[in-house]
CSV table of C-alpha atoms and ligand atoms in Angstrom, one decimal:
chain,number,residue,atom,x,y,z
A,1,MET,CA,0.0,0.0,0.0
A,2,LYS,CA,1.2,3.5,-0.9
A,3,ILE,CA,0.0,6.2,1.6
A,4,LEU,CA,0.2,9.9,0.8
A,5,ILE,CA,0.7,12.0,3.9
A,6,THR,CA,0.4,15.8,3.2
A,7,GLY,CA,2.0,18.3,5.5
A,8,GLY,CA,4.4,15.7,6.8
A,9,ALA,CA,7.2,18.1,7.4
A,10,GLY,CA,5.1,20.1,9.9
A,11,PHE,CA,4.6,19.7,13.6
A,12,ILE,CA,1.9,17.0,13.8
A,13,GLY,CA,2.6,15.6,10.3
A,14,SER,CA,6.2,14.8,11.1
A,15,HIS,CA,5.0,12.7,14.1
A,16,VAL,CA,2.5,10.9,11.9
A,17,VAL,CA,5.1,10.3,9.2
A,18,ARG,CA,7.6,8.9,11.8
A,19,LEU,CA,4.9,6.6,13.3
A,20,PHE,CA,3.8,5.2,10.0
A,21,VAL,CA,7.3,4.8,8.5
A,22,THR,CA,8.5,2.9,11.5
A,23,LYS,CA,5.3,0.9,12.3
A,24,TYR,CA,4.4,-0.1,8.8
A,25,PRO,CA,7.6,-1.1,6.9
A,26,GLN,CA,5.3,-2.9,4.4
A,27,HIS,CA,3.7,0.4,3.3
A,28,THR,CA,5.3,3.1,1.3
A,29,ILE,CA,4.9,6.5,2.9
A,30,VAL,CA,5.0,9.5,0.6
A,31,ASN,CA,5.3,12.9,2.3
A,32,LEU,CA,4.1,15.8,0.2
A,33,ASP,CA,4.9,19.2,1.6
A,34,LYS,CA,5.4,22.7,0.3
A,35,LEU,CA,8.0,23.5,3.0
A,36,THR,CA,6.4,26.7,4.1
A,37,TYR,CA,7.9,28.6,7.1
A,38,ALA,CA,6.2,25.9,9.2
A,39,GLY,CA,7.5,22.8,7.4
A,40,ASN,CA,10.9,21.6,7.9
A,41,LEU,CA,12.7,18.4,6.8
A,42,ALA,CA,15.0,18.6,9.8
A,43,ASN,CA,12.0,17.3,11.7
A,44,LEU,CA,12.4,13.9,9.9
A,45,THR,CA,16.2,13.3,9.7
A,46,ASP,CA,15.8,10.1,11.8
A,47,ILE,CA,13.7,8.4,9.2
A,48,GLU,CA,14.7,10.2,5.9
A,49,HIS,CA,16.7,7.3,4.7
A,50,SER,CA,14.1,4.6,5.4
A,51,ALA,CA,13.4,2.3,2.4
A,52,ASN,CA,9.7,2.9,2.7
A,53,TYR,CA,9.8,6.7,2.8
A,54,LYS,CA,9.8,9.3,0.1
A,55,PHE,CA,9.6,13.1,0.1
A,56,VAL,CA,7.9,15.2,-2.6
A,57,LYS,CA,8.1,19.0,-2.5
A,58,GLY,CA,4.9,20.5,-3.8
A,59,ASP,CA,1.9,22.8,-3.3
A,60,ILE,CA,-1.6,21.3,-2.8
A,61,VAL,CA,-3.0,24.5,-4.3
A,62,ASP,CA,-1.5,23.6,-7.7
A,63,ALA,CA,-4.3,21.4,-9.1
A,64,GLU,CA,-2.4,20.4,-12.2
A,65,PHE,CA,0.6,19.3,-10.2
A,66,ILE,CA,-1.6,17.4,-7.7
A,67,ASN,CA,-3.5,15.6,-10.5
A,68,GLN,CA,-0.2,14.6,-12.2
A,69,LEU,CA,1.3,13.4,-8.9
A,70,PHE,CA,-1.8,11.1,-8.2
A,71,GLN,CA,-1.7,9.8,-11.8
A,72,THR,CA,2.0,8.9,-11.5
A,73,GLU,CA,2.1,7.6,-7.9
A,74,GLN,CA,-1.4,5.9,-7.8
A,75,PHE,CA,-1.7,6.4,-4.0
A,76,ASP,CA,-3.9,3.9,-2.2
A,77,SER,CA,-4.8,6.2,0.6
A,78,VAL,CA,-4.4,9.8,1.8
A,79,ILE,CA,-3.8,11.3,5.2
A,80,HIS,CA,-4.2,15.0,4.8
A,81,LEU,CA,-2.6,17.3,7.3
A,82,ALA,CA,-1.1,20.1,5.1
A,83,ALA,CA,-2.6,23.4,6.2
A,84,GLU,CA,-2.0,26.9,7.2
A,85,SER,CA,-2.4,26.4,10.9
A,86,HIS,CA,-1.9,29.6,12.9
A,87,VAL,CA,-4.9,31.7,13.9
A,88,ASP,CA,-3.0,35.0,14.2
A,89,ARG,CA,-1.6,34.6,10.7
A,90,SER,CA,-5.1,33.9,9.5
A,91,ILE,CA,-6.2,37.2,10.9
A,92,THR,CA,-3.6,39.1,8.9
A,93,ASN,CA,-3.8,37.0,5.7
A,94,PRO,CA,-7.1,35.1,5.4
A,95,THR,CA,-6.8,34.5,1.7
A,96,GLU,CA,-3.7,32.2,2.1
A,97,PHE,CA,-5.9,30.1,4.4
A,98,VAL,CA,-8.7,29.8,1.9
A,99,LEU,CA,-6.2,28.8,-0.8
A,100,THR,CA,-4.3,26.1,1.1
A,101,ASN,CA,-7.0,24.9,3.5
A,102,VAL,CA,-10.0,25.0,1.2
A,103,ILE,CA,-8.8,24.9,-2.4
A,104,GLY,CA,-5.9,22.6,-1.5
A,105,THR,CA,-8.2,20.1,0.2
A,106,VAL,CA,-10.6,20.2,-2.8
A,107,ASN,CA,-7.7,19.6,-5.2
A,108,LEU,CA,-6.7,16.5,-3.2
A,109,LEU,CA,-10.3,15.3,-3.1
A,110,ASN,CA,-10.6,15.6,-6.8
A,111,ALA,CA,-7.4,13.9,-7.5
A,112,ALA,CA,-8.2,11.0,-5.2
A,113,LYS,CA,-11.7,10.7,-6.7
A,114,SER,CA,-10.3,10.5,-10.2
A,115,ILE,CA,-7.8,7.7,-9.5
A,116,TRP,CA,-10.1,5.7,-7.2
A,117,ALA,CA,-13.3,5.9,-9.3
A,118,GLY,CA,-14.8,2.5,-9.8
A,119,LYS,CA,-12.4,0.7,-7.4
A,120,THR,CA,-14.0,-1.5,-4.8
A,121,SER,CA,-12.4,-1.6,-1.3
A,122,ASN,CA,-11.4,-4.9,0.2
A,123,SER,CA,-10.3,-3.4,3.5
A,124,ILE,CA,-11.8,-0.6,5.4
A,125,PHE,CA,-8.7,1.7,4.9
A,126,GLU,CA,-8.0,0.9,1.3
A,127,ASN,CA,-8.5,4.1,-0.8
A,128,ARG,CA,-9.2,6.0,2.4
A,129,PHE,CA,-9.2,9.8,2.4
A,130,TYR,CA,-8.4,10.9,6.0
A,131,HIS,CA,-8.8,14.6,6.7
A,132,VAL,CA,-7.2,15.9,9.8
A,133,SER,CA,-9.1,18.8,11.3
A,134,THR,CA,-9.5,20.9,14.4
A,135,ASP,CA,-11.9,21.4,17.3
A,136,GLU,CA,-11.8,25.1,16.4
A,137,VAL,CA,-14.5,24.4,13.8
A,138,TYR,CA,-17.0,24.1,16.7
A,139,GLY,CA,-16.5,27.7,17.8
A,140,THR,CA,-16.3,28.4,21.5
A,141,LEU,CA,-17.8,27.0,24.7
A,142,GLY,CA,-18.9,28.9,27.7
A,143,ASP,CA,-17.8,27.8,31.2
A,144,THR,CA,-19.3,24.3,30.8
A,145,GLY,CA,-20.0,21.6,28.2
A,146,LEU,CA,-17.8,19.8,25.8
A,147,PHE,CA,-17.5,19.6,22.0
A,148,GLU,CA,-19.2,16.4,20.7
A,149,GLU,CA,-19.1,15.1,17.1
A,150,THR,CA,-22.6,16.3,16.7
A,151,THR,CA,-21.9,19.9,17.9
A,152,SER,CA,-22.8,22.4,15.2
A,153,TYR,CA,-20.0,24.1,13.4
A,154,ASP,CA,-19.6,27.8,14.4
A,155,PRO,CA,-16.1,28.9,13.4
A,156,HIS,CA,-14.9,32.4,14.4
A,157,SER,CA,-11.5,32.9,12.9
A,158,PRO,CA,-10.5,32.8,9.3
A,159,TYR,CA,-8.4,29.7,10.2
A,160,SER,CA,-11.3,27.8,11.7
A,161,ALA,CA,-13.7,29.0,9.0
A,162,SER,CA,-11.3,27.6,6.4
A,163,LYS,CA,-11.0,24.3,8.2
A,164,ALA,CA,-14.7,24.1,8.7
A,165,SER,CA,-15.2,24.7,4.9
A,166,SER,CA,-12.7,21.9,4.1
A,167,ASP,CA,-14.5,19.5,6.5
A,168,HIS,CA,-17.8,20.2,4.7
A,169,PHE,CA,-16.1,19.5,1.3
A,170,VAL,CA,-14.8,16.2,2.6
A,171,ARG,CA,-18.2,15.2,3.9
A,172,ALA,CA,-19.8,16.3,0.7
A,173,TYR,CA,-17.4,14.0,-1.3
A,174,PHE,CA,-18.4,11.1,0.9
A,175,ASP,CA,-22.2,11.8,0.5
A,176,THR,CA,-22.0,12.6,-3.2
A,177,TYR,CA,-19.2,10.4,-4.6
A,178,LYS,CA,-19.0,7.7,-1.9
A,179,LEU,CA,-15.3,8.6,-1.3
A,180,ASN,CA,-14.1,6.6,1.7
A,181,ALA,CA,-13.6,9.7,3.8
A,182,VAL,CA,-13.1,10.1,7.5
A,183,ILE,CA,-12.5,13.3,9.6
A,184,SER,CA,-11.0,13.8,13.0
A,185,ASN,CA,-11.3,17.1,15.0
A,186,CYS,CA,-8.5,17.4,17.6
A,187,SER,CA,-7.8,19.8,20.4
A,188,ASN,CA,-4.6,21.8,20.8
A,189,ASN,CA,-1.4,19.7,20.5
A,190,TYR,CA,1.9,20.2,22.2
A,191,GLY,CA,5.2,18.4,22.0
A,192,SER,CA,8.5,18.4,20.1
A,193,HIS,CA,9.0,20.1,16.6
A,194,HIS,CA,6.3,22.7,17.2
A,195,PHE,CA,7.0,25.9,15.4
A,196,PRO,CA,7.7,28.6,18.0
A,197,GLU,CA,4.8,30.9,17.1
A,198,LYS,CA,2.2,28.9,19.1
A,199,LEU,CA,1.7,29.5,22.8
A,200,ILE,CA,3.8,26.7,24.3
A,201,PRO,CA,6.9,26.7,22.1
A,202,LEU,CA,6.9,30.5,21.8
A,203,SER,CA,6.9,30.8,25.5
A,204,ILE,CA,9.6,28.3,26.0
A,205,ASN,CA,11.8,30.1,23.4
A,206,ASN,CA,11.1,33.5,25.0
A,207,ILE,CA,11.8,32.4,28.5
A,208,LYS,CA,15.0,30.8,27.4
A,209,ASN,CA,16.0,34.1,25.8
A,210,ASN,CA,14.7,36.3,28.7
A,211,LEU,CA,12.1,37.9,26.4
A,212,SER,CA,8.5,38.8,27.5
A,213,ILE,CA,5.8,36.1,27.3
A,214,PRO,CA,2.8,37.7,25.6
A,215,ILE,CA,-0.5,36.7,27.2
A,216,TYR,CA,-3.5,37.8,25.2
A,217,GLY,CA,-6.3,39.6,27.1
A,218,LYS,CA,-6.5,38.4,30.7
A,219,GLY,CA,-5.1,34.9,30.0
A,220,GLU,CA,-8.4,33.3,30.9
A,221,ASN,CA,-9.0,31.5,27.7
A,222,VAL,CA,-9.1,27.7,28.1
A,223,ARG,CA,-7.6,25.1,25.8
A,224,ASP,CA,-7.6,21.3,26.0
A,225,TRP,CA,-4.0,20.2,25.5
A,226,LEU,CA,-3.0,16.8,23.9
A,227,TRP,CA,0.5,15.3,23.6
A,228,VAL,CA,1.2,15.3,19.9
A,229,GLU,CA,2.3,11.6,19.8
A,230,ASP,CA,-1.1,10.7,21.3
A,231,HIS,CA,-2.7,12.5,18.4
A,232,ALA,CA,-0.5,10.6,15.9
A,233,ARG,CA,-1.6,7.3,17.6
A,234,ALA,CA,-5.3,8.3,17.4
A,235,ILE,CA,-4.8,9.1,13.6
A,236,ASP,CA,-3.3,5.6,13.2
A,237,VAL,CA,-6.3,3.9,15.0
A,238,ILE,CA,-8.9,5.9,13.1
A,239,PHE,CA,-7.2,5.5,9.7
A,240,HIS,CA,-7.2,1.7,10.1
A,241,ASN,CA,-10.6,1.2,11.8
A,242,ALA,CA,-13.1,4.0,11.3
A,243,GLN,CA,-16.2,3.5,9.2
A,244,ALA,CA,-16.3,5.5,5.9
A,245,GLY,CA,-18.0,8.8,6.5
A,246,SER,CA,-17.4,8.9,10.2
A,247,THR,CA,-16.0,11.6,12.4
A,248,TYR,CA,-14.0,11.4,15.7
A,249,ASN,CA,-13.2,14.0,18.2
A,250,ILE,CA,-9.7,13.7,19.8
A,251,GLY,CA,-8.8,15.5,23.0
A,252,GLY,CA,-6.7,15.3,26.1
A,253,HIS,CA,-9.3,15.8,28.8
A,254,ASN,CA,-6.8,18.3,29.9
A,255,GLU,CA,-8.2,21.9,30.2
A,256,TRP,CA,-5.9,24.7,31.2
A,257,LYS,CA,-6.5,28.5,31.4
A,258,ASN,CA,-3.6,30.0,29.4
A,259,ILE,CA,-2.3,31.9,32.4
A,260,ASP,CA,-2.3,28.8,34.6
A,261,LEU,CA,-0.5,26.8,31.9
A,262,ILE,CA,2.1,29.6,31.6
A,263,HIS,CA,2.7,29.7,35.4
A,264,LEU,CA,3.3,25.9,35.3
A,265,LEU,CA,5.7,26.3,32.4
A,266,CYS,CA,7.6,29.1,34.1
A,267,LYS,CA,8.0,26.9,37.2
A,268,ILE,CA,9.4,24.1,35.0
A,269,MET,CA,11.7,26.5,33.1
A,270,ASP,CA,13.1,27.9,36.4
A,271,GLU,CA,14.0,24.4,37.5
A,272,LYS,CA,15.5,23.3,34.2
A,273,LEU,CA,17.5,26.6,33.7
A,274,ASN,CA,18.6,26.6,37.4
A,275,ARG,CA,17.0,30.0,37.9
A,276,ALA,CA,15.5,31.2,41.2
A,277,GLU,CA,11.8,30.4,41.5
A,278,GLY,CA,9.6,33.2,40.1
A,279,THR,CA,12.3,34.4,37.6
A,280,SER,CA,10.5,33.3,34.4
A,281,ALA,CA,7.0,34.4,35.6
A,282,LYS,CA,8.4,38.0,35.7
A,283,LEU,CA,8.4,37.8,31.9
A,284,ILE,CA,4.6,37.5,31.7
A,285,THR,CA,3.2,40.5,29.9
A,286,TYR,CA,-0.5,41.0,29.2
A,287,VAL,CA,-1.0,42.3,25.7
A,288,THR,CA,-4.0,43.3,23.5
A,289,ASP,CA,-6.4,40.4,23.1
A,290,ARG,CA,-6.7,38.4,19.8
A,291,ALA,CA,-9.6,39.6,17.7
A,292,GLY,CA,-12.5,37.0,17.9
A,293,HIS,CA,-10.6,35.1,20.6
A,294,ASP,CA,-12.5,31.9,21.4
A,295,LEU,CA,-13.0,31.6,25.2
A,296,ARG,CA,-12.9,27.8,25.7
A,297,TYR,CA,-12.3,24.6,23.8
A,298,ALA,CA,-12.8,21.2,25.4
A,299,ILE,CA,-13.3,17.9,23.7
A,300,ASP,CA,-15.5,14.9,24.5
A,301,SER,CA,-13.5,12.1,23.0
A,302,SER,CA,-15.6,9.3,24.5
A,303,LYS,CA,-16.7,8.0,21.0
A,304,LEU,CA,-13.0,7.3,20.1
A,305,GLN,CA,-12.3,5.8,23.5
A,306,ARG,CA,-15.4,3.6,23.4
A,307,GLU,CA,-15.4,2.5,19.8
A,308,LEU,CA,-11.6,2.3,19.0
A,309,GLY,CA,-10.0,1.9,22.4
A,310,TRP,CA,-7.8,5.0,22.2
A,311,LYS,CA,-6.9,7.1,25.2
A,312,PRO,CA,-4.3,9.8,26.0
A,313,SER,CA,-1.1,8.3,27.4
A,314,LEU,CA,0.6,11.1,29.1
A,315,GLN,CA,-0.2,13.3,32.1
A,316,PHE,CA,0.2,17.0,31.2
A,317,GLU,CA,3.0,18.0,33.6
A,318,GLU,CA,5.0,15.0,32.4
A,319,GLY,CA,4.4,15.9,28.8
A,320,LEU,CA,5.3,19.6,29.4
A,321,ARG,CA,8.5,18.6,31.1
A,322,LYS,CA,9.4,16.3,28.1
A,323,THR,CA,8.6,19.1,25.7
A,324,VAL,CA,10.8,21.6,27.6
A,325,ASP,CA,13.6,19.0,27.7
A,326,TRP,CA,13.3,18.6,23.9
A,327,TYR,CA,13.5,22.3,23.2
A,328,LEU,CA,16.5,22.8,25.6
A,329,ALA,CA,18.3,19.9,24.0
A,330,ASN,CA,17.6,21.1,20.4
A,331,GLU,CA,18.8,24.6,20.5
A,332,GLU,CA,20.1,24.3,16.9
A,333,TRP,CA,16.7,23.3,15.6
A,334,LEU,CA,15.1,26.3,17.5
A,335,ASN,CA,17.7,28.8,16.2
A,336,ASN,CA,17.4,27.5,12.6
A,337,VAL,CA,13.6,27.6,12.4
A,338,THR,CA,13.4,31.0,14.0
A,339,SER,CA,16.1,32.5,11.7
A,340,GLY,CA,14.8,30.8,8.6
A,341,ALA,CA,18.1,29.0,8.0
A,342,TYR,CA,16.5,25.6,7.6
A,343,LYS,CA,14.0,27.1,5.1
A,344,ASP,CA,16.8,28.6,3.0
A,345,TYR,CA,18.8,25.3,3.2
A,346,TYR,CA,15.9,23.1,2.1
A,347,ASP,CA,14.6,25.6,-0.5
A,348,LYS,CA,18.0,25.4,-2.2
A,349,GLN,CA,18.0,21.6,-2.0
A,350,TYR,CA,14.6,21.2,-3.6
A,351,ASN,CA,14.3,24.1,-6.0
B,1,LIG,P1,2.0,23.1,10.8
B,1,LIG,O1,1.7,24.5,10.5
B,1,LIG,O2,3.1,22.8,11.8
B,1,LIG,O3,2.4,22.2,9.5
B,1,LIG,C1,1.6,22.4,8.3
B,1,LIG,C2,2.5,21.7,7.2
B,1,LIG,O4,1.7,21.9,6.0
B,1,LIG,C3,3.8,22.3,7.0
B,1,LIG,O5,4.8,21.4,6.9
B,1,LIG,C4,3.7,23.1,5.7
B,1,LIG,O6,4.9,23.3,5.0
B,1,LIG,C5,2.6,22.3,5.0
B,1,LIG,N1,1.9,23.1,4.0
B,1,LIG,C6,1.3,24.3,4.2
B,1,LIG,N2,0.7,24.8,3.1
B,1,LIG,C7,1.0,23.8,2.1
B,1,LIG,C8,0.6,23.7,0.8
B,1,LIG,N3,-0.1,24.7,0.2
B,1,LIG,N4,1.0,22.6,0.1
B,1,LIG,C9,1.7,21.6,0.7
B,1,LIG,N5,2.0,21.7,2.0
B,1,LIG,C10,1.7,22.8,2.7
B,1,LIG,O7,0.6,22.5,11.3
B,1,LIG,P2,0.3,21.4,12.4
B,1,LIG,O8,0.1,22.1,13.7
B,1,LIG,O9,1.2,20.3,12.3
B,1,LIG,O10,-1.2,21.0,11.9
B,1,LIG,C11,-1.3,19.9,11.0
B,1,LIG,C12,-2.8,19.7,10.7
B,1,LIG,O11,-3.5,19.4,12.0
B,1,LIG,C13,-3.5,20.9,10.2
B,1,LIG,O12,-4.5,20.5,9.2
B,1,LIG,C14,-4.2,21.5,11.4
B,1,LIG,O13,-5.4,22.2,11.0
B,1,LIG,C15,-4.6,20.3,12.2
B,1,LIG,N6,-4.6,20.5,13.7
B,1,LIG,C16,-3.6,21.1,14.3
B,1,LIG,C17,-3.7,21.2,15.7
B,1,LIG,C18,-2.6,21.9,16.5
B,1,LIG,O14,-2.7,22.0,17.8
B,1,LIG,N7,-1.5,22.2,16.0
B,1,LIG,C19,-4.8,20.7,16.4
B,1,LIG,C20,-5.8,20.1,15.7
B,1,LIG,C21,-5.7,20.0,14.3
B,2,LIG,P1,-2.3,29.0,19.9
B,2,LIG,O1,-1.1,28.2,20.4
B,2,LIG,O2,-2.1,30.1,18.9
B,2,LIG,O3,-3.4,28.0,19.5
B,2,LIG,P2,-5.0,28.3,19.1
B,2,LIG,O4,-5.2,29.7,19.0
B,2,LIG,O5,-5.1,27.5,17.9
B,2,LIG,O6,-5.7,27.7,20.3
B,2,LIG,O7,-2.9,29.8,21.2
B,2,LIG,C1,-3.3,29.0,22.3
B,2,LIG,C2,-3.9,30.0,23.3
B,2,LIG,O8,-2.9,30.9,23.8
B,2,LIG,C3,-5.0,30.9,22.7
B,2,LIG,O9,-6.0,31.1,23.6
B,2,LIG,C4,-4.3,32.2,22.3
B,2,LIG,C5,-3.2,32.3,23.4
B,2,LIG,N1,-2.0,32.9,23.1
B,2,LIG,C6,-1.4,33.9,23.9
B,2,LIG,O10,-2.0,34.3,24.9
B,2,LIG,N2,-0.2,34.5,23.6
B,2,LIG,C7,0.4,34.1,22.4
B,2,LIG,O11,1.5,34.7,22.1
B,2,LIG,C8,-0.1,33.1,21.6
B,2,LIG,C9,0.6,32.7,20.3
B,2,LIG,C10,-1.3,32.5,22.0
């Protein structure tokens, strides 16, 4: 079986690629990535020479290229993670998000449909189109309640609106063309190889460099944090076992107010950097709130736990400590992604 993974050079995608390449030597894994600022082949150096792994540089917005690639490679299945993923960037440049997240997804759906038309599936994951999405499509919760698979879509940011739109297209291709599609909507991930613009890696990087930690608004917004490798495991389980047309929510049952999370992170960083307790917390700076800032995300993942037996493996403080350890041990990675040096290097290699 030849499986296309899109966005495999990014944060979550690199963990999914690593899991599939090492766990399924009998399958060929093709990683298609444009290598934007967020995608980086240094995330995959440990598996880049594996016999069952291949990298293709390309843009999912380029329909002609995508159709040609599918015709040539004849992929059996797709796991689609490529996206513009940062809410703040979507506020400054929404069109980029429409192009990659909506048009790019539709290009992949069309290409998959055209090579799989008329094929009958022998196994549940043969010719599967797996779309990786976010809990942000559901909008925001108040103080109580959880997002369920049946919660109505109510996106508030250009990012979540573009992901919601792509989810609708994937469902429409299942309903209209019987494409073997599945979707999962996951809460906020954390772990290694996360580009330092999102809350946790940005804060680690800033604390390390004695820079201020920007907290939007009052820091009272709540996110449900999941260890990225648990997300990759969930994707594996869903890819192999879900019924066509189904949706699963994935979450950590791990809600944190931003300010409480940052205080825990500051405590860990003080310990790891041998700084006096309270040193890092002095860097906390309250800044203007994000426009349209969703108050609270929290996931009910009981369907996934009940039907497919998945559950999160790591307790949050342990995961956060491991994450900090990774960033402190990988200073070169951090410097090269923030300076753009990796991007320049890989652009030269693949252009
Ligand atoms: P990321 O920004 O780290 O990685 C995205 C990857 O997609 C990068 O490697 C980038 O180069 C690639 N890419 C972007 N535009 C492309 C294009 N036009 N053509 C080909 N490749 C392109 O994102 P992530 O955090 O790893 O998220 C991966 C997926 O998971 C996204 O679909 C995102 O919506 C979803 N998701 C993320 C989270 C989270 O907490 N990060 C939570 C739930 C769902
Ligand atoms: P982020 O990591 O951007 O993920 P998302 O917006 O997709 O949930 O942000 C997580 C939370 O942290 C969110 O409530 C916004 C907040 N935040 C800050 O307070 N300061 C920051 O510098 C960033 C990037 C985020």
